[in-house]
mmCIF file with all atom_site columns, C-alpha atoms in Angstrom:
data_model
loop_
_atom_site.group_PDB
_atom_site.id
_atom_site.type_symbol
_atom_site.label_atom_id
_atom_site.label_alt_id
_atom_site.label_comp_id
_atom_site.label_asym_id
_atom_site.label_entity_id
_atom_site.label_seq_id
_atom_site.pdbx_PDB_ins_code
_atom_site.Cartn_x
_atom_site.Cartn_y
_atom_site.Cartn_z
_atom_site.occupancy
_atom_site.B_iso_or_equiv
_atom_site.pdbx_formal_charge
_atom_site.auth_seq_id
_atom_site.auth_comp_id
_atom_site.auth_asym_id
_atom_site.auth_atom_id
_atom_site.pdbx_PDB_model_num
ATOM 1   C CA . MET U 1 1   ? 0.000   0.000   0.000   1.00 86.00 ? 91  MET U CA 1
ATOM 2   C CA . ARG U 1 2   ? 1.310   3.416   -0.968  1.00 93.00 ? 92  ARG U CA 1
ATOM 3   C CA . LEU U 1 3   ? 0.895   6.242   1.549   1.00 95.00 ? 93  LEU U CA 1
ATOM 4   C CA . LEU U 1 4   ? 1.722   9.906   0.991   1.00 97.00 ? 94  LEU U CA 1
ATOM 5   C CA . PHE U 1 5   ? 1.851   12.461  3.832   1.00 98.00 ? 95  PHE U CA 1
ATOM 6   C CA . VAL U 1 6   ? 1.706   16.146  2.932   1.00 98.00 ? 96  VAL U CA 1
ATOM 7   C CA . CYS U 1 7   ? 2.299   19.415  4.790   1.00 98.00 ? 97  CYS U CA 1
ATOM 8   C CA . THR U 1 8   ? 3.865   22.753  3.839   1.00 98.00 ? 98  THR U CA 1
ATOM 9   C CA . GLY U 1 9   ? 7.640   22.443  4.202   1.00 97.00 ? 99  GLY U CA 1
ATOM 10  C CA . ASN U 1 10  ? 7.971   18.681  4.769   1.00 98.00 ? 100 ASN U CA 1
ATOM 11  C CA . MET U 1 11  ? 10.153  19.388  7.800   1.00 98.00 ? 101 MET U CA 1
ATOM 12  C CA . CYS U 1 12  ? 7.799   18.919  10.769  1.00 98.00 ? 102 CYS U CA 1
ATOM 13  C CA . ARG U 1 13  ? 4.325   17.381  10.482  1.00 98.00 ? 103 ARG U CA 1
ATOM 14  C CA . SER U 1 14  ? 4.502   15.255  7.332   1.00 98.00 ? 104 SER U CA 1
ATOM 15  C CA . ALA U 1 15  ? 8.127   14.415  8.114   1.00 98.00 ? 105 ALA U CA 1
ATOM 16  C CA . ALA U 1 16  ? 7.097   13.123  11.549  1.00 98.00 ? 106 ALA U CA 1
ATOM 17  C CA . ALA U 1 17  ? 4.257   11.099  9.999   1.00 97.00 ? 107 ALA U CA 1
ATOM 18  C CA . ASP U 1 18  ? 6.709   9.643   7.474   1.00 97.00 ? 108 ASP U CA 1
ATOM 19  C CA . ARG U 1 19  ? 9.190   8.558   10.163  1.00 96.00 ? 109 ARG U CA 1
ATOM 20  C CA . LEU U 1 20  ? 6.478   7.204   12.474  1.00 95.00 ? 110 LEU U CA 1
ATOM 21  C CA . MET U 1 21  ? 4.826   5.172   9.720   1.00 92.00 ? 111 MET U CA 1
ATOM 22  C CA . HIS U 1 22  ? 8.210   3.776   8.692   1.00 90.00 ? 112 HIS U CA 1
ATOM 23  C CA . ALA U 1 23  ? 8.754   2.711   12.296  1.00 89.00 ? 113 ALA U CA 1
ATOM 24  C CA . PHE U 1 24  ? 5.449   0.832   12.273  1.00 81.00 ? 114 PHE U CA 1
ATOM 25  C CA . ALA U 1 25  ? 6.079   -0.678  8.855   1.00 78.00 ? 115 ALA U CA 1
ATOM 26  C CA . GLU U 1 26  ? 9.534   -2.057  9.666   1.00 77.00 ? 116 GLU U CA 1
ATOM 27  C CA . GLY U 1 27  ? 8.078   -4.893  11.708  1.00 64.00 ? 117 GLY U CA 1
ATOM 28  C CA . SER U 1 28  ? 4.715   -5.237  10.028  1.00 65.00 ? 118 SER U CA 1
ATOM 29  C CA . ALA U 1 29  ? 3.264   -8.068  7.996   1.00 67.00 ? 119 ALA U CA 1
ATOM 30  C CA . LEU U 1 30  ? 1.872   -5.698  5.365   1.00 67.00 ? 120 LEU U CA 1
ATOM 31  C CA . PRO U 1 31  ? 4.221   -4.100  2.816   1.00 77.00 ? 121 PRO U CA 1
ATOM 32  C CA . LEU U 1 32  ? 3.910   -0.339  2.901   1.00 86.00 ? 122 LEU U CA 1
ATOM 33  C CA . GLU U 1 33  ? 5.542   2.200   0.610   1.00 92.00 ? 123 GLU U CA 1
ATOM 34  C CA . ILE U 1 34  ? 5.717   5.586   2.274   1.00 94.00 ? 124 ILE U CA 1
ATOM 35  C CA . ARG U 1 35  ? 6.479   9.047   0.970   1.00 97.00 ? 125 ARG U CA 1
ATOM 36  C CA . SER U 1 36  ? 6.057   12.542  2.320   1.00 98.00 ? 126 SER U CA 1
ATOM 37  C CA . ALA U 1 37  ? 6.267   15.915  0.633   1.00 98.00 ? 127 ALA U CA 1
ATOM 38  C CA . GLY U 1 38  ? 5.571   19.599  1.148   1.00 98.00 ? 128 GLY U CA 1
ATOM 39  C CA . THR U 1 39  ? 3.446   21.884  -0.970  1.00 97.00 ? 129 THR U CA 1
ATOM 40  C CA . HIS U 1 40  ? 6.137   24.583  -0.646  1.00 97.00 ? 130 HIS U CA 1
ATOM 41  C CA . ALA U 1 41  ? 9.101   22.478  0.429   1.00 97.00 ? 131 ALA U CA 1
ATOM 42  C CA . ARG U 1 42  ? 12.717  23.018  -0.487  1.00 96.00 ? 132 ARG U CA 1
ATOM 43  C CA . HIS U 1 43  ? 14.300  19.807  -1.645  1.00 96.00 ? 133 HIS U CA 1
ATOM 44  C CA . GLY U 1 44  ? 16.864  18.065  0.552   1.00 96.00 ? 134 GLY U CA 1
ATOM 45  C CA . ARG U 1 45  ? 16.408  19.819  3.895   1.00 97.00 ? 135 ARG U CA 1
ATOM 46  C CA . SER U 1 46  ? 16.748  17.940  7.176   1.00 97.00 ? 136 SER U CA 1
ATOM 47  C CA . ILE U 1 47  ? 13.857  17.466  9.537   1.00 98.00 ? 137 ILE U CA 1
ATOM 48  C CA . HIS U 1 48  ? 13.337  20.367  11.955  1.00 98.00 ? 138 HIS U CA 1
ATOM 49  C CA . PRO U 1 49  ? 15.630  19.814  14.977  1.00 97.00 ? 139 PRO U CA 1
ATOM 50  C CA . GLN U 1 50  ? 12.793  20.252  17.486  1.00 97.00 ? 140 GLN U CA 1
ATOM 51  C CA . THR U 1 51  ? 10.654  17.709  15.624  1.00 98.00 ? 141 THR U CA 1
ATOM 52  C CA . ALA U 1 52  ? 13.645  15.380  15.466  1.00 98.00 ? 142 ALA U CA 1
ATOM 53  C CA . ALA U 1 53  ? 14.080  15.720  19.233  1.00 97.00 ? 143 ALA U CA 1
ATOM 54  C CA . ALA U 1 54  ? 10.390  14.965  19.785  1.00 97.00 ? 144 ALA U CA 1
ATOM 55  C CA . LEU U 1 55  ? 10.688  11.840  17.637  1.00 97.00 ? 145 LEU U CA 1
ATOM 56  C CA . GLU U 1 56  ? 13.788  10.759  19.554  1.00 96.00 ? 146 GLU U CA 1
ATOM 57  C CA . ARG U 1 57  ? 11.674  10.673  22.716  1.00 93.00 ? 147 ARG U CA 1
ATOM 58  C CA . HIS U 1 58  ? 9.838   7.804   21.027  1.00 89.00 ? 148 HIS U CA 1
ATOM 59  C CA . ARG U 1 59  ? 13.130  6.258   19.833  1.00 92.00 ? 149 ARG U CA 1
ATOM 60  C CA . ILE U 1 60  ? 12.554  7.270   16.217  1.00 94.00 ? 150 ILE U CA 1
ATOM 61  C CA . ASP U 1 61  ? 15.693  8.214   14.286  1.00 94.00 ? 151 ASP U CA 1
ATOM 62  C CA . SER U 1 62  ? 15.086  10.908  11.662  1.00 96.00 ? 152 SER U CA 1
ATOM 63  C CA . SER U 1 63  ? 18.694  11.724  10.781  1.00 94.00 ? 153 SER U CA 1
ATOM 64  C CA . ALA U 1 64  ? 18.432  10.337  7.232   1.00 95.00 ? 154 ALA U CA 1
ATOM 65  C CA . PHE U 1 65  ? 15.242  12.202  6.383   1.00 97.00 ? 155 PHE U CA 1
ATOM 66  C CA . ARG U 1 66  ? 15.303  14.813  3.592   1.00 97.00 ? 156 ARG U CA 1
ATOM 67  C CA . SER U 1 67  ? 12.453  17.040  2.471   1.00 98.00 ? 157 SER U CA 1
ATOM 68  C CA . ARG U 1 68  ? 10.763  16.845  -0.930  1.00 97.00 ? 158 ARG U CA 1
ATOM 69  C CA . ARG U 1 69  ? 8.440   19.131  -2.894  1.00 97.00 ? 159 ARG U CA 1
ATOM 70  C CA . LEU U 1 70  ? 5.026   17.725  -3.764  1.00 97.00 ? 160 LEU U CA 1
ATOM 71  C CA . SER U 1 71  ? 4.469   16.739  -7.381  1.00 96.00 ? 161 SER U CA 1
ATOM 72  C CA . ALA U 1 72  ? 1.518   15.435  -9.384  1.00 95.00 ? 162 ALA U CA 1
ATOM 73  C CA . GLU U 1 73  ? 3.441   12.173  -9.752  1.00 96.00 ? 163 GLU U CA 1
ATOM 74  C CA . ASP U 1 74  ? 3.455   11.769  -5.961  1.00 96.00 ? 164 ASP U CA 1
ATOM 75  C CA . VAL U 1 75  ? -0.329  12.088  -5.805  1.00 96.00 ? 165 VAL U CA 1
ATOM 76  C CA . GLU U 1 76  ? -0.872  9.709   -8.719  1.00 95.00 ? 166 GLU U CA 1
ATOM 77  C CA . TRP U 1 77  ? 1.540   7.196   -7.128  1.00 95.00 ? 167 TRP U CA 1
ATOM 78  C CA . ALA U 1 78  ? -0.271  7.106   -3.794  1.00 95.00 ? 168 ALA U CA 1
ATOM 79  C CA . ASP U 1 79  ? -3.186  4.881   -2.814  1.00 92.00 ? 169 ASP U CA 1
ATOM 80  C CA . LEU U 1 80  ? -4.012  7.211   0.090   1.00 94.00 ? 170 LEU U CA 1
ATOM 81  C CA . VAL U 1 81  ? -2.928  10.838  0.599   1.00 97.00 ? 171 VAL U CA 1
ATOM 82  C CA . LEU U 1 82  ? -2.989  12.205  4.149   1.00 97.00 ? 172 LEU U CA 1
ATOM 83  C CA . THR U 1 83  ? -2.567  15.938  4.611   1.00 97.00 ? 173 THR U CA 1
ATOM 84  C CA . MET U 1 84  ? -1.992  17.919  7.784   1.00 97.00 ? 174 MET U CA 1
ATOM 85  C CA . THR U 1 85  ? -4.637  20.596  7.105   1.00 96.00 ? 175 THR U CA 1
ATOM 86  C CA . THR U 1 86  ? -7.717  21.132  4.961   1.00 93.00 ? 176 THR U CA 1
ATOM 87  C CA . GLU U 1 87  ? -5.767  23.770  3.038   1.00 95.00 ? 177 GLU U CA 1
ATOM 88  C CA . HIS U 1 88  ? -3.133  21.182  2.164   1.00 96.00 ? 178 HIS U CA 1
ATOM 89  C CA . ARG U 1 89  ? -5.912  18.888  0.987   1.00 94.00 ? 179 ARG U CA 1
ATOM 90  C CA . GLU U 1 90  ? -7.142  21.583  -1.394  1.00 94.00 ? 180 GLU U CA 1
ATOM 91  C CA . GLU U 1 91  ? -3.600  22.175  -2.637  1.00 96.00 ? 181 GLU U CA 1
ATOM 92  C CA . VAL U 1 92  ? -3.082  18.453  -3.316  1.00 97.00 ? 182 VAL U CA 1
ATOM 93  C CA . VAL U 1 93  ? -6.309  18.315  -5.306  1.00 95.00 ? 183 VAL U CA 1
ATOM 94  C CA . GLY U 1 94  ? -5.143  21.390  -7.212  1.00 95.00 ? 184 GLY U CA 1
ATOM 95  C CA . VAL U 1 95  ? -1.924  19.590  -8.130  1.00 93.00 ? 185 VAL U CA 1
ATOM 96  C CA . SER U 1 96  ? -3.798  16.454  -9.221  1.00 93.00 ? 186 SER U CA 1
ATOM 97  C CA . PRO U 1 97  ? -7.604  16.838  -9.442  1.00 92.00 ? 187 PRO U CA 1
ATOM 98  C CA . ARG U 1 98  ? -8.008  13.118  -10.152 1.00 88.00 ? 188 ARG U CA 1
ATOM 99  C CA . GLY U 1 99  ? -6.753  12.438  -6.634  1.00 88.00 ? 189 GLY U CA 1
ATOM 100 C CA . LEU U 1 100 ? -9.771  14.046  -4.937  1.00 90.00 ? 190 LEU U CA 1
ATOM 101 C CA . ARG U 1 101 ? -11.357 10.814  -3.723  1.00 90.00 ? 191 ARG U CA 1
ATOM 102 C CA . LYS U 1 102 ? -8.236  9.497   -1.987  1.00 93.00 ? 192 LYS U CA 1
ATOM 103 C CA . VAL U 1 103 ? -7.148  12.694  -0.208  1.00 95.00 ? 193 VAL U CA 1
ATOM 104 C CA . PHE U 1 104 ? -8.025  13.134  3.472   1.00 94.00 ? 194 PHE U CA 1
ATOM 105 C CA . THR U 1 105 ? -6.552  15.143  6.279   1.00 95.00 ? 195 THR U CA 1
ATOM 106 C CA . LEU U 1 106 ? -4.752  12.862  8.722   1.00 96.00 ? 196 LEU U CA 1
ATOM 107 C CA . ILE U 1 107 ? -7.092  13.742  11.606  1.00 93.00 ? 197 ILE U CA 1
ATOM 108 C CA . GLU U 1 108 ? -10.133 13.294  9.381   1.00 91.00 ? 198 GLU U CA 1
ATOM 109 C CA . ALA U 1 109 ? -8.948  9.849   8.268   1.00 92.00 ? 199 ALA U CA 1
ATOM 110 C CA . ALA U 1 110 ? -8.214  8.844   11.864  1.00 90.00 ? 200 ALA U CA 1
ATOM 111 C CA . ALA U 1 111 ? -11.622 10.042  13.052  1.00 88.00 ? 201 ALA U CA 1
ATOM 112 C CA . LEU U 1 112 ? -13.343 8.148   10.245  1.00 87.00 ? 202 LEU U CA 1
ATOM 113 C CA . GLY U 1 113 ? -11.098 5.122   10.692  1.00 86.00 ? 203 GLY U CA 1
ATOM 114 C CA . ALA U 1 114 ? -11.852 4.912   14.398  1.00 83.00 ? 204 ALA U CA 1
ATOM 115 C CA . GLY U 1 115 ? -15.385 3.885   13.443  1.00 78.00 ? 205 GLY U CA 1
ATOM 116 C CA . LEU U 1 116 ? -14.236 1.092   11.135  1.00 77.00 ? 206 LEU U CA 1
ATOM 117 C CA . PRO U 1 117 ? -13.521 -2.489  12.245  1.00 65.00 ? 207 PRO U CA 1
ATOM 118 C CA . ALA U 1 118 ? -9.838  -3.331  12.774  1.00 57.00 ? 208 ALA U CA 1
ATOM 119 C CA . GLY U 1 119 ? -8.468  -5.498  9.986   1.00 52.00 ? 209 GLY U CA 1
ATOM 120 C CA . GLY U 1 120 ? -11.744 -5.218  8.137   1.00 51.00 ? 210 GLY U CA 1
ATOM 121 C CA . SER U 1 121 ? -10.215 -5.979  4.751   1.00 53.00 ? 211 SER U CA 1
ATOM 122 C CA . ASN U 1 122 ? -10.732 -9.476  3.393   1.00 55.00 ? 212 ASN U CA 1
ATOM 123 C CA . SER U 1 123 ? -7.868  -9.282  0.926   1.00 57.00 ? 213 SER U CA 1
ATOM 124 C CA . SER U 1 124 ? -4.274  -10.427 1.315   1.00 61.00 ? 214 SER U CA 1
ATOM 125 C CA . ASP U 1 125 ? -3.185  -8.059  -1.482  1.00 65.00 ? 215 ASP U CA 1
ATOM 126 C CA . PRO U 1 126 ? -1.783  -4.834  0.040   1.00 61.00 ? 216 PRO U CA 1
ATOM 127 C CA . ARG U 1 127 ? -2.958  -2.701  -2.890  1.00 66.00 ? 217 ARG U CA 1
ATOM 128 C CA . ALA U 1 128 ? -6.455  -4.178  -2.665  1.00 73.00 ? 218 ALA U CA 1
ATOM 129 C CA . ARG U 1 129 ? -6.512  -3.534  1.081   1.00 71.00 ? 219 ARG U CA 1
ATOM 130 C CA . GLY U 1 130 ? -5.473  0.034   0.424   1.00 73.00 ? 220 GLY U CA 1
ATOM 131 C CA . ALA U 1 131 ? -8.288  0.477   -2.082  1.00 79.00 ? 221 ALA U CA 1
ATOM 132 C CA . GLN U 1 132 ? -10.767 -1.028  0.380   1.00 81.00 ? 222 GLN U CA 1
ATOM 133 C CA . LEU U 1 133 ? -9.611  1.364   3.096   1.00 82.00 ? 223 LEU U CA 1
ATOM 134 C CA . VAL U 1 134 ? -10.077 4.354   0.779   1.00 86.00 ? 224 VAL U CA 1
ATOM 135 C CA . ASP U 1 135 ? -13.546 3.055   -0.140  1.00 86.00 ? 225 ASP U CA 1
ATOM 136 C CA . ALA U 1 136 ? -14.465 2.696   3.541   1.00 85.00 ? 226 ALA U CA 1
ATOM 137 C CA . LEU U 1 137 ? -13.143 6.145   4.454   1.00 87.00 ? 227 LEU U CA 1
ATOM 138 C CA . THR U 1 138 ? -14.915 7.725   1.491   1.00 86.00 ? 228 THR U CA 1
ATOM 139 C CA . GLU U 1 139 ? -18.212 6.083   2.441   1.00 86.00 ? 229 GLU U CA 1
ATOM 140 C CA . ALA U 1 140 ? -17.787 7.144   6.072   1.00 82.00 ? 230 ALA U CA 1
ATOM 141 C CA . ARG U 1 141 ? -17.005 10.705  4.987   1.00 83.00 ? 231 ARG U CA 1
ATOM 142 C CA . ALA U 1 142 ? -20.162 10.768  2.871   1.00 82.00 ? 232 ALA U CA 1
ATOM 143 C CA . LEU U 1 143 ? -22.170 9.729   5.933   1.00 78.00 ? 233 LEU U CA 1
ATOM 144 C CA . ARG U 1 144 ? -20.466 12.452  8.018   1.00 67.00 ? 234 ARG U CA 1
ATOM 145 C CA . ARG U 1 145 ? -20.346 10.454  11.220  1.00 51.00 ? 235 ARG U CA 1
ATOM 146 C CA . ALA U 1 146 ? -20.112 13.097  13.957  1.00 49.00 ? 236 ALA U CA 1
ATOM 147 C CA . LEU U 1 147 ? -16.712 14.260  12.783  1.00 56.00 ? 237 LEU U CA 1
ATOM 148 C CA . PRO U 1 148 ? -14.803 17.153  14.339  1.00 56.00 ? 238 PRO U CA 1
ATOM 149 C CA . ARG U 1 149 ? -14.939 20.457  12.536  1.00 62.00 ? 239 ARG U CA 1
ATOM 150 C CA . ASP U 1 150 ? -11.234 21.135  12.829  1.00 75.00 ? 240 ASP U CA 1
ATOM 151 C CA . TYR U 1 151 ? -9.145  18.642  10.876  1.00 84.00 ? 241 TYR U CA 1
ATOM 152 C CA . ASP U 1 152 ? -5.966  20.713  11.036  1.00 94.00 ? 242 ASP U CA 1
ATOM 153 C CA . ILE U 1 153 ? -2.726  19.916  12.850  1.00 96.00 ? 243 ILE U CA 1
ATOM 154 C CA . VAL U 1 154 ? -1.001  23.148  13.776  1.00 96.00 ? 244 VAL U CA 1
ATOM 155 C CA . ASP U 1 155 ? 2.369   23.946  12.210  1.00 97.00 ? 245 ASP U CA 1
ATOM 156 C CA . PRO U 1 156 ? 4.952   23.879  15.027  1.00 97.00 ? 246 PRO U CA 1
ATOM 157 C CA . ILE U 1 157 ? 7.880   25.192  12.986  1.00 95.00 ? 247 ILE U CA 1
ATOM 158 C CA . ASP U 1 158 ? 8.281   28.482  14.899  1.00 94.00 ? 248 ASP U CA 1
ATOM 159 C CA . GLY U 1 159 ? 6.971   27.123  18.180  1.00 96.00 ? 249 GLY U CA 1
ATOM 160 C CA . PRO U 1 160 ? 8.684   25.850  21.331  1.00 97.00 ? 250 PRO U CA 1
ATOM 161 C CA . ALA U 1 161 ? 9.852   22.301  21.936  1.00 97.00 ? 251 ALA U CA 1
ATOM 162 C CA . GLU U 1 162 ? 6.621   21.531  23.798  1.00 97.00 ? 252 GLU U CA 1
ATOM 163 C CA . LEU U 1 163 ? 4.559   22.295  20.696  1.00 98.00 ? 253 LEU U CA 1
ATOM 164 C CA . HIS U 1 164 ? 6.704   20.006  18.563  1.00 98.00 ? 254 HIS U CA 1
ATOM 165 C CA . MET U 1 165 ? 6.225   17.225  21.130  1.00 97.00 ? 255 MET U CA 1
ATOM 166 C CA . GLN U 1 166 ? 2.463   17.808  21.143  1.00 97.00 ? 256 GLN U CA 1
ATOM 167 C CA . VAL U 1 167 ? 2.280   17.709  17.345  1.00 97.00 ? 257 VAL U CA 1
ATOM 168 C CA . VAL U 1 168 ? 4.389   14.552  17.109  1.00 97.00 ? 258 VAL U CA 1
ATOM 169 C CA . ALA U 1 169 ? 2.142   12.860  19.671  1.00 96.00 ? 259 ALA U CA 1
ATOM 170 C CA . GLU U 1 170 ? -0.975  13.925  17.784  1.00 96.00 ? 260 GLU U CA 1
ATOM 171 C CA . VAL U 1 171 ? 0.416   12.705  14.460  1.00 96.00 ? 261 VAL U CA 1
ATOM 172 C CA . ALA U 1 172 ? 1.547   9.412   15.998  1.00 94.00 ? 262 ALA U CA 1
ATOM 173 C CA . ALA U 1 173 ? -1.836  8.762   17.596  1.00 93.00 ? 263 ALA U CA 1
ATOM 174 C CA . ALA U 1 174 ? -3.644  9.353   14.304  1.00 93.00 ? 264 ALA U CA 1
ATOM 175 C CA . VAL U 1 175 ? -1.202  7.121   12.430  1.00 91.00 ? 265 VAL U CA 1
ATOM 176 C CA . ARG U 1 176 ? -1.766  4.388   15.003  1.00 88.00 ? 266 ARG U CA 1
ATOM 177 C CA . VAL U 1 177 ? -5.532  4.455   14.388  1.00 87.00 ? 267 VAL U CA 1
ATOM 178 C CA . LEU U 1 178 ? -4.946  3.855   10.677  1.00 85.00 ? 268 LEU U CA 1
ATOM 179 C CA . ILE U 1 179 ? -2.501  1.045   11.426  1.00 82.00 ? 269 ILE U CA 1
ATOM 180 C CA . ASP U 1 180 ? -5.146  -0.597  13.602  1.00 80.00 ? 270 ASP U CA 1
ATOM 181 C CA . VAL U 1 181 ? -7.735  -0.306  10.831  1.00 79.00 ? 271 VAL U CA 1
ATOM 182 C CA . LEU U 1 182 ? -5.350  -1.945  8.382   1.00 74.00 ? 272 LEU U CA 1
ATOM 183 C CA . ASP U 1 183 ? -4.558  -4.599  10.988  1.00 59.00 ? 273 ASP U CA 1
ATOM 184 C CA . VAL U 1 184 ? -0.836  -4.165  10.470  1.00 47.00 ? 274 VAL U CA 1
ATOM 185 C CA . PRO U 1 185 ? 0.865   -5.731  13.497  1.00 44.00 ? 275 PRO U CA 1
ATOM 186 C CA . ALA U 1 186 ? 3.647   -3.552  14.882  1.00 40.00 ? 276 ALA U CA 1
ATOM 187 C CA . MET U 1 187 ? 5.853   -6.244  16.349  1.00 33.00 ? 277 MET U CA 1
ATOM 188 C CA . GLY U 1 188 ? 8.321   -6.476  19.198  1.00 35.00 ? 278 GLY U CA 1
ATOM 189 C CA . GLU U 1 189 ? 9.854   -3.261  20.412  1.00 36.00 ? 279 GLU U CA 1
ATOM 190 C CA . GLN U 1 190 ? 7.836   -1.178  17.987  1.00 38.00 ? 280 GLN U CA 1
ATOM 191 C CA . THR U 1 191 ? 4.603   -2.194  19.690  1.00 35.00 ? 281 THR U CA 1
ATOM 192 C CA . ASN U 1 192 ? 6.012   -1.275  23.088  1.00 33.00 ? 282 ASN U CA 1
ATOM 193 C CA . ARG U 1 193 ? 7.180   2.086   21.859  1.00 37.00 ? 283 ARG U CA 1
ATOM 194 C CA . MET U 1 194 ? 3.959   3.084   20.174  1.00 40.00 ? 284 MET U CA 1
ATOM 195 C CA . ASN U 1 195 ? 1.557   1.896   22.871  1.00 40.00 ? 285 ASN U CA 1
ATOM 196 C CA . CYS U 1 196 ? 2.759   4.678   25.163  1.00 40.00 ? 286 CYS U CA 1
ATOM 197 C CA . LEU U 1 197 ? 1.389   7.323   22.812  1.00 41.00 ? 287 LEU U CA 1
ATOM 198 C CA . PRO U 1 198 ? -1.967  8.970   23.597  1.00 40.00 ? 288 PRO U CA 1
ATOM 199 C CA . PRO U 1 199 ? -5.180  8.314   21.657  1.00 41.00 ? 289 PRO U CA 1
ATOM 200 C CA . VAL U 1 200 ? -6.280  10.756  18.979  1.00 42.00 ? 290 VAL U CA 1
ATOM 201 C CA . PRO U 1 201 ? -6.965  13.970  20.902  1.00 42.00 ? 291 PRO U CA 1
ATOM 202 C CA . PRO U 1 202 ? -10.538 15.318  20.866  1.00 43.00 ? 292 PRO U CA 1
ATOM 203 C CA . ARG U 1 203 ? -10.965 18.203  18.440  1.00 42.00 ? 293 ARG U CA 1
ATOM 204 C CA . ARG U 1 204 ? -12.853 21.403  19.068  1.00 39.00 ? 294 ARG U CA 1
#
């Protein structure tokens, strides 16, 4: 399954989601291909040091990460696109209008996914499972199941270390919900590391 995370500079929020999902995927039974990009990113920049420090608290190494600018090819490549804000979602659709159906904000997808059965897919094919997840999320979005109004994750780039830690925790919790829906087992140490993270925070 191909996942694409998108924010503005690809240095904080989408970078954290990228590293966290890689950490889950390393020990999982389901092959995942993961990319992240920024709508206004500069290519090749390191992850923000405060975000890197927040990830290190969860034993996630981000030293090899480098930023990328979003392209139409990225959107077409992905089975599911997860953005950090509704504005990013609109920008992704502007880059590739055909991607509309598969683009969700991360918090939106987690809120919708929380109402789906874990491991609900009946297919052993990762791409088919990805398509089934998108179908389920799209149907749930159409039903508008008591979703929060605010789907946005705040940009911590100019904020203090505490804000970066809060954002990383929020991103990680949302990613974990999607992992549970896909029924991807995070094995061994990874499970122990991720279980300490909080649930998806309530939105106002």
